Amino acid sequence: MGSEMITAMLSDYLNAHGWLTASTTGSALGLAYKQVMARRASTAREILLEELAHCRASATDPLPDDAATVTFRYMRAVQEGAARLNLRLLAAVIAGQTNGPGLYADEFLRWADILAGLRREEVIVLGVMQRLNDQPPNPEHATNPAFLFWMECQSILNADHGIEPHVSVAYANALLRTGLVQLASGSMDTPMVPLPTFALSNLSALLSVEGIIRSERNAVMP
């Protein structure tokens, strides 16, 4: 029921704002705006429906106020020009909440504020950090777990994504603003290194960042 309510709320929102079809009247500027918003709204609707398709029946139906607030925040990201990848992250949070403890506006708003403005490269770095953080501790890292964790992250980012170590540091430091990443003691040569916080573990209960990247890549490929 949770996914059906969100879908219905989204349709009502789009109809209320005239974004299901662009108006053919009005000024050229107004028409162009409506056409752009209609395309963005159509994309956002498609992404949300794709993520909600993975939902199972929820034991807890969302309250109408919560469903409306979540819909408005999702569509605000659309209005602000959020990229497809960011919209998919938000849609995955909605689906993850629906599959889990239930869809609550305050939790969704917290995640939306964190994820809506991430750059693609930041999402990639976050995905690698999440993947390693979700794995059992590496026994080979026992001597200096924080430093060796980050060295492994950098190795993967360089090998799989072509992100140079000094660049990955910059993106990881930018993620400090999200509360998903913190600085921890590293080594003599690298005194501080980025490390996941408990908040990133909480996000893992809702979605896999690398899974979202793959889903989006597959969605846009011909």
CSV table of C-alpha atoms in Angstrom, one decimal:
chain,number,residue,atom,x,y,z
A,1,MET,CA,0.0,0.0,0.0
A,2,GLY,CA,2.9,2.4,0.7
A,3,SER,CA,4.2,2.4,-2.8
A,4,GLU,CA,0.6,2.8,-4.2
A,5,MET,CA,0.0,5.9,-2.0
A,6,ILE,CA,3.3,7.5,-3.1
A,7,THR,CA,2.4,6.8,-6.8
A,8,ALA,CA,-1.0,8.4,-6.3
A,9,MET,CA,0.4,11.4,-4.5
A,10,LEU,CA,3.0,11.9,-7.3
A,11,SER,CA,0.3,11.8,-10.0
A,12,ASP,CA,-1.9,14.3,-8.1
A,13,TYR,CA,1.1,16.6,-7.6
A,14,LEU,CA,2.0,16.5,-11.3
A,15,ASN,CA,-1.6,17.1,-12.4
A,16,ALA,CA,-1.9,20.0,-9.9
A,17,HIS,CA,1.2,21.7,-11.4
A,18,GLY,CA,0.3,20.9,-15.0
A,19,TRP,CA,3.5,18.9,-15.5
A,20,LEU,CA,2.1,15.8,-17.0
A,21,THR,CA,1.8,17.7,-20.3
A,22,ALA,CA,3.3,21.0,-21.1
A,23,SER,CA,0.8,23.8,-21.8
A,24,THR,CA,0.7,25.1,-25.4
A,25,THR,CA,-0.4,28.6,-24.4
A,26,GLY,CA,1.4,31.5,-22.7
A,27,SER,CA,4.7,33.3,-23.4
A,28,ALA,CA,7.6,31.6,-25.1
A,29,LEU,CA,9.6,31.6,-21.8
A,30,GLY,CA,6.7,30.2,-19.9
A,31,LEU,CA,6.2,27.5,-22.5
A,32,ALA,CA,9.9,26.6,-22.4
A,33,TYR,CA,9.8,26.3,-18.7
A,34,LYS,CA,6.8,24.1,-18.7
A,35,GLN,CA,8.3,21.9,-21.3
A,36,VAL,CA,11.5,21.5,-19.4
A,37,MET,CA,9.6,20.8,-16.2
A,38,ALA,CA,7.4,18.3,-18.0
A,39,ARG,CA,10.4,16.4,-19.2
A,40,ARG,CA,12.0,16.4,-15.7
A,41,ALA,CA,8.8,15.4,-14.1
A,42,SER,CA,8.4,12.5,-16.5
A,43,THR,CA,11.9,11.4,-15.8
A,44,ALA,CA,11.4,11.6,-12.1
A,45,ARG,CA,8.2,9.7,-12.3
A,46,GLU,CA,9.8,6.9,-14.3
A,47,ILE,CA,12.7,6.7,-11.9
A,48,LEU,CA,10.5,6.5,-8.8
A,49,LEU,CA,8.2,3.9,-10.4
A,50,GLU,CA,11.3,1.8,-11.2
A,51,GLU,CA,12.5,1.9,-7.7
A,52,LEU,CA,9.1,1.3,-6.2
A,53,ALA,CA,8.7,-1.8,-8.4
A,54,HIS,CA,11.1,-3.5,-6.1
A,55,CYS,CA,8.9,-2.9,-3.0
A,56,ARG,CA,7.1,-5.6,-1.3
A,57,ALA,CA,3.8,-5.1,0.6
A,58,SER,CA,4.5,-2.9,3.6
A,59,ALA,CA,3.1,-3.8,7.0
A,60,THR,CA,2.8,-0.1,7.9
A,61,ASP,CA,1.0,2.2,5.6
A,62,PRO,CA,2.4,5.8,5.5
A,63,LEU,CA,0.2,8.6,6.9
A,64,PRO,CA,-1.1,10.9,4.1
A,65,ASP,CA,0.8,13.8,5.5
A,66,ASP,CA,4.1,11.8,5.4
A,67,ALA,CA,3.4,10.6,1.9
A,68,ALA,CA,2.6,14.2,0.7
A,69,THR,CA,5.7,15.6,2.4
A,70,VAL,CA,7.9,13.0,0.8
A,71,THR,CA,6.4,13.6,-2.6
A,72,PHE,CA,6.8,17.4,-2.3
A,73,ARG,CA,10.5,17.0,-1.3
A,74,TYR,CA,11.2,14.6,-4.1
A,75,MET,CA,9.6,17.0,-6.7
A,76,ARG,CA,11.5,19.9,-5.2
A,77,ALA,CA,14.7,18.1,-6.1
A,78,VAL,CA,13.3,17.9,-9.6
A,79,GLN,CA,12.5,21.6,-9.7
A,80,GLU,CA,16.0,22.4,-8.5
A,81,GLY,CA,17.6,20.4,-11.3
A,82,ALA,CA,18.8,17.4,-9.4
A,83,ALA,CA,20.6,14.9,-11.7
A,84,ARG,CA,19.1,11.5,-12.6
A,85,LEU,CA,21.5,9.7,-10.3
A,86,ASN,CA,20.5,11.9,-7.4
A,87,LEU,CA,16.8,11.4,-8.1
A,88,ARG,CA,17.4,7.6,-8.2
A,89,LEU,CA,19.1,7.8,-4.8
A,90,LEU,CA,16.1,9.7,-3.3
A,91,ALA,CA,13.7,7.2,-5.0
A,92,ALA,CA,15.7,4.3,-3.5
A,93,VAL,CA,15.4,5.8,0.0
A,94,ILE,CA,11.6,6.0,-0.5
A,95,ALA,CA,11.6,2.3,-1.6
A,96,GLY,CA,14.0,1.3,1.2
A,97,GLN,CA,11.8,3.0,3.8
A,98,THR,CA,8.7,1.4,2.4
A,99,ASN,CA,10.4,-2.1,2.5
A,100,GLY,CA,11.7,-1.5,6.0
A,101,PRO,CA,10.4,0.4,9.0
A,102,GLY,CA,7.9,2.4,7.0
A,103,LEU,CA,7.8,5.7,5.2
A,104,TYR,CA,8.3,8.6,7.6
A,105,ALA,CA,8.8,12.2,6.3
A,106,ASP,CA,11.3,13.3,8.9
A,107,GLU,CA,13.7,10.4,8.0
A,108,PHE,CA,13.2,10.9,4.3
A,109,LEU,CA,13.9,14.7,4.6
A,110,ARG,CA,17.1,14.0,6.4
A,111,TRP,CA,18.4,11.7,3.7
A,112,ALA,CA,17.1,13.9,0.9
A,113,ASP,CA,19.0,16.9,2.2
A,114,ILE,CA,22.2,14.7,2.2
A,115,LEU,CA,21.8,13.0,-1.1
A,116,ALA,CA,20.1,15.5,-3.4
A,117,GLY,CA,23.2,17.7,-3.9
A,118,LEU,CA,25.9,15.1,-4.2
A,119,ARG,CA,28.2,15.3,-7.3
A,120,ARG,CA,28.5,12.1,-9.3
A,121,GLU,CA,32.1,11.6,-8.3
A,122,GLU,CA,31.2,12.0,-4.6
A,123,VAL,CA,28.5,9.3,-5.1
A,124,ILE,CA,31.1,7.0,-6.6
A,125,VAL,CA,33.5,7.5,-3.7
A,126,LEU,CA,30.7,7.0,-1.2
A,127,GLY,CA,29.7,3.8,-2.9
A,128,VAL,CA,33.1,2.3,-2.6
A,129,MET,CA,33.4,3.4,1.1
A,130,GLN,CA,30.0,1.9,1.8
A,131,ARG,CA,30.9,-1.4,0.1
A,132,LEU,CA,34.0,-1.9,2.1
A,133,ASN,CA,32.3,-0.7,5.3
A,134,ASP,CA,29.6,-3.3,4.9
A,135,GLN,CA,32.1,-6.2,4.6
A,136,PRO,CA,33.6,-8.0,7.6
A,137,PRO,CA,36.7,-6.4,9.0
A,138,ASN,CA,39.8,-7.3,7.0
A,139,PRO,CA,42.3,-9.2,9.3
A,140,GLU,CA,45.1,-7.7,7.3
A,141,HIS,CA,44.1,-4.3,8.4
A,142,ALA,CA,44.3,-5.0,12.2
A,143,THR,CA,47.5,-3.0,12.6
A,144,ASN,CA,46.0,0.3,11.3
A,145,PRO,CA,42.4,-0.3,10.2
A,146,ALA,CA,41.5,3.3,9.4
A,147,PHE,CA,44.5,4.0,7.2
A,148,LEU,CA,44.5,0.6,5.4
A,149,PHE,CA,40.7,0.9,4.8
A,150,TRP,CA,41.2,4.2,3.0
A,151,MET,CA,44.2,2.9,1.1
A,152,GLU,CA,42.0,0.0,-0.2
A,153,CYS,CA,39.3,2.6,-1.1
A,154,GLN,CA,41.8,4.6,-3.1
A,155,SER,CA,43.1,1.5,-4.9
A,156,ILE,CA,39.5,0.5,-6.0
A,157,LEU,CA,38.6,4.1,-7.0
A,158,ASN,CA,41.8,4.3,-9.1
A,159,ALA,CA,41.5,0.8,-10.7
A,160,ASP,CA,37.7,0.8,-11.3
A,161,HIS,CA,36.9,4.5,-11.9
A,162,GLY,CA,40.2,6.1,-12.9
A,163,ILE,CA,40.1,8.5,-9.9
A,164,GLU,CA,43.6,9.4,-8.9
A,165,PRO,CA,44.4,9.2,-5.1
A,166,HIS,CA,44.8,13.0,-4.6
A,167,VAL,CA,41.4,13.5,-6.3
A,168,SER,CA,39.7,10.8,-4.3
A,169,VAL,CA,40.9,12.6,-1.1
A,170,ALA,CA,39.3,15.8,-2.3
A,171,TYR,CA,35.9,14.1,-3.0
A,172,ALA,CA,36.0,12.2,0.3
A,173,ASN,CA,36.8,15.5,2.2
A,174,ALA,CA,33.8,17.1,0.4
A,175,LEU,CA,31.6,14.3,1.8
A,176,LEU,CA,32.4,15.4,5.4
A,177,ARG,CA,29.6,17.9,5.0
A,178,THR,CA,27.1,15.0,4.8
A,179,GLY,CA,27.9,13.4,8.1
A,180,LEU,CA,28.4,10.1,6.3
A,181,VAL,CA,32.2,10.5,6.4
A,182,GLN,CA,34.5,11.5,9.1
A,183,LEU,CA,38.3,12.0,9.6
A,184,ALA,CA,40.2,9.5,11.6
A,185,SER,CA,43.9,9.0,12.6
A,186,GLY,CA,45.9,7.6,9.7
A,187,SER,CA,49.7,7.2,9.6
A,188,MET,CA,52.9,9.2,10.1
A,189,ASP,CA,52.8,10.2,6.4
A,190,THR,CA,49.0,10.7,6.3
A,191,PRO,CA,47.9,11.9,9.7
A,192,MET,CA,44.2,11.9,8.9
A,193,VAL,CA,42.1,9.7,6.5
A,194,PRO,CA,38.4,9.6,5.6
A,195,LEU,CA,36.4,6.9,7.3
A,196,PRO,CA,32.6,6.1,7.2
A,197,THR,CA,30.4,7.1,10.1
A,198,PHE,CA,27.6,5.1,11.7
A,199,ALA,CA,25.2,7.1,9.4
A,200,LEU,CA,26.6,5.4,6.3
A,201,SER,CA,25.8,2.1,8.0
A,202,ASN,CA,22.3,3.3,8.5
A,203,LEU,CA,22.0,4.3,4.8
A,204,SER,CA,23.1,0.7,4.0
A,205,ALA,CA,19.8,-0.5,5.5
A,206,LEU,CA,18.0,1.4,2.8
A,207,LEU,CA,20.1,1.1,-0.3
A,208,SER,CA,23.3,0.1,-2.0
A,209,VAL,CA,25.0,3.2,-3.5
A,210,GLU,CA,26.9,1.2,-6.0
A,211,GLY,CA,23.7,-0.7,-6.8
A,212,ILE,CA,22.0,2.6,-7.6
A,213,ILE,CA,24.9,3.6,-9.8
A,214,ARG,CA,24.6,0.4,-11.7
A,215,SER,CA,20.8,0.8,-12.0
A,216,GLU,CA,21.1,4.3,-13.4
A,217,ARG,CA,23.9,3.2,-15.8
A,218,ASN,CA,21.7,0.4,-17.1
A,219,ALA,CA,18.6,2.7,-17.3
A,220,VAL,CA,20.3,5.3,-19.6
A,221,MET,CA,22.2,2.8,-21.8
A,222,PRO,CA,20.5,2.1,-25.2
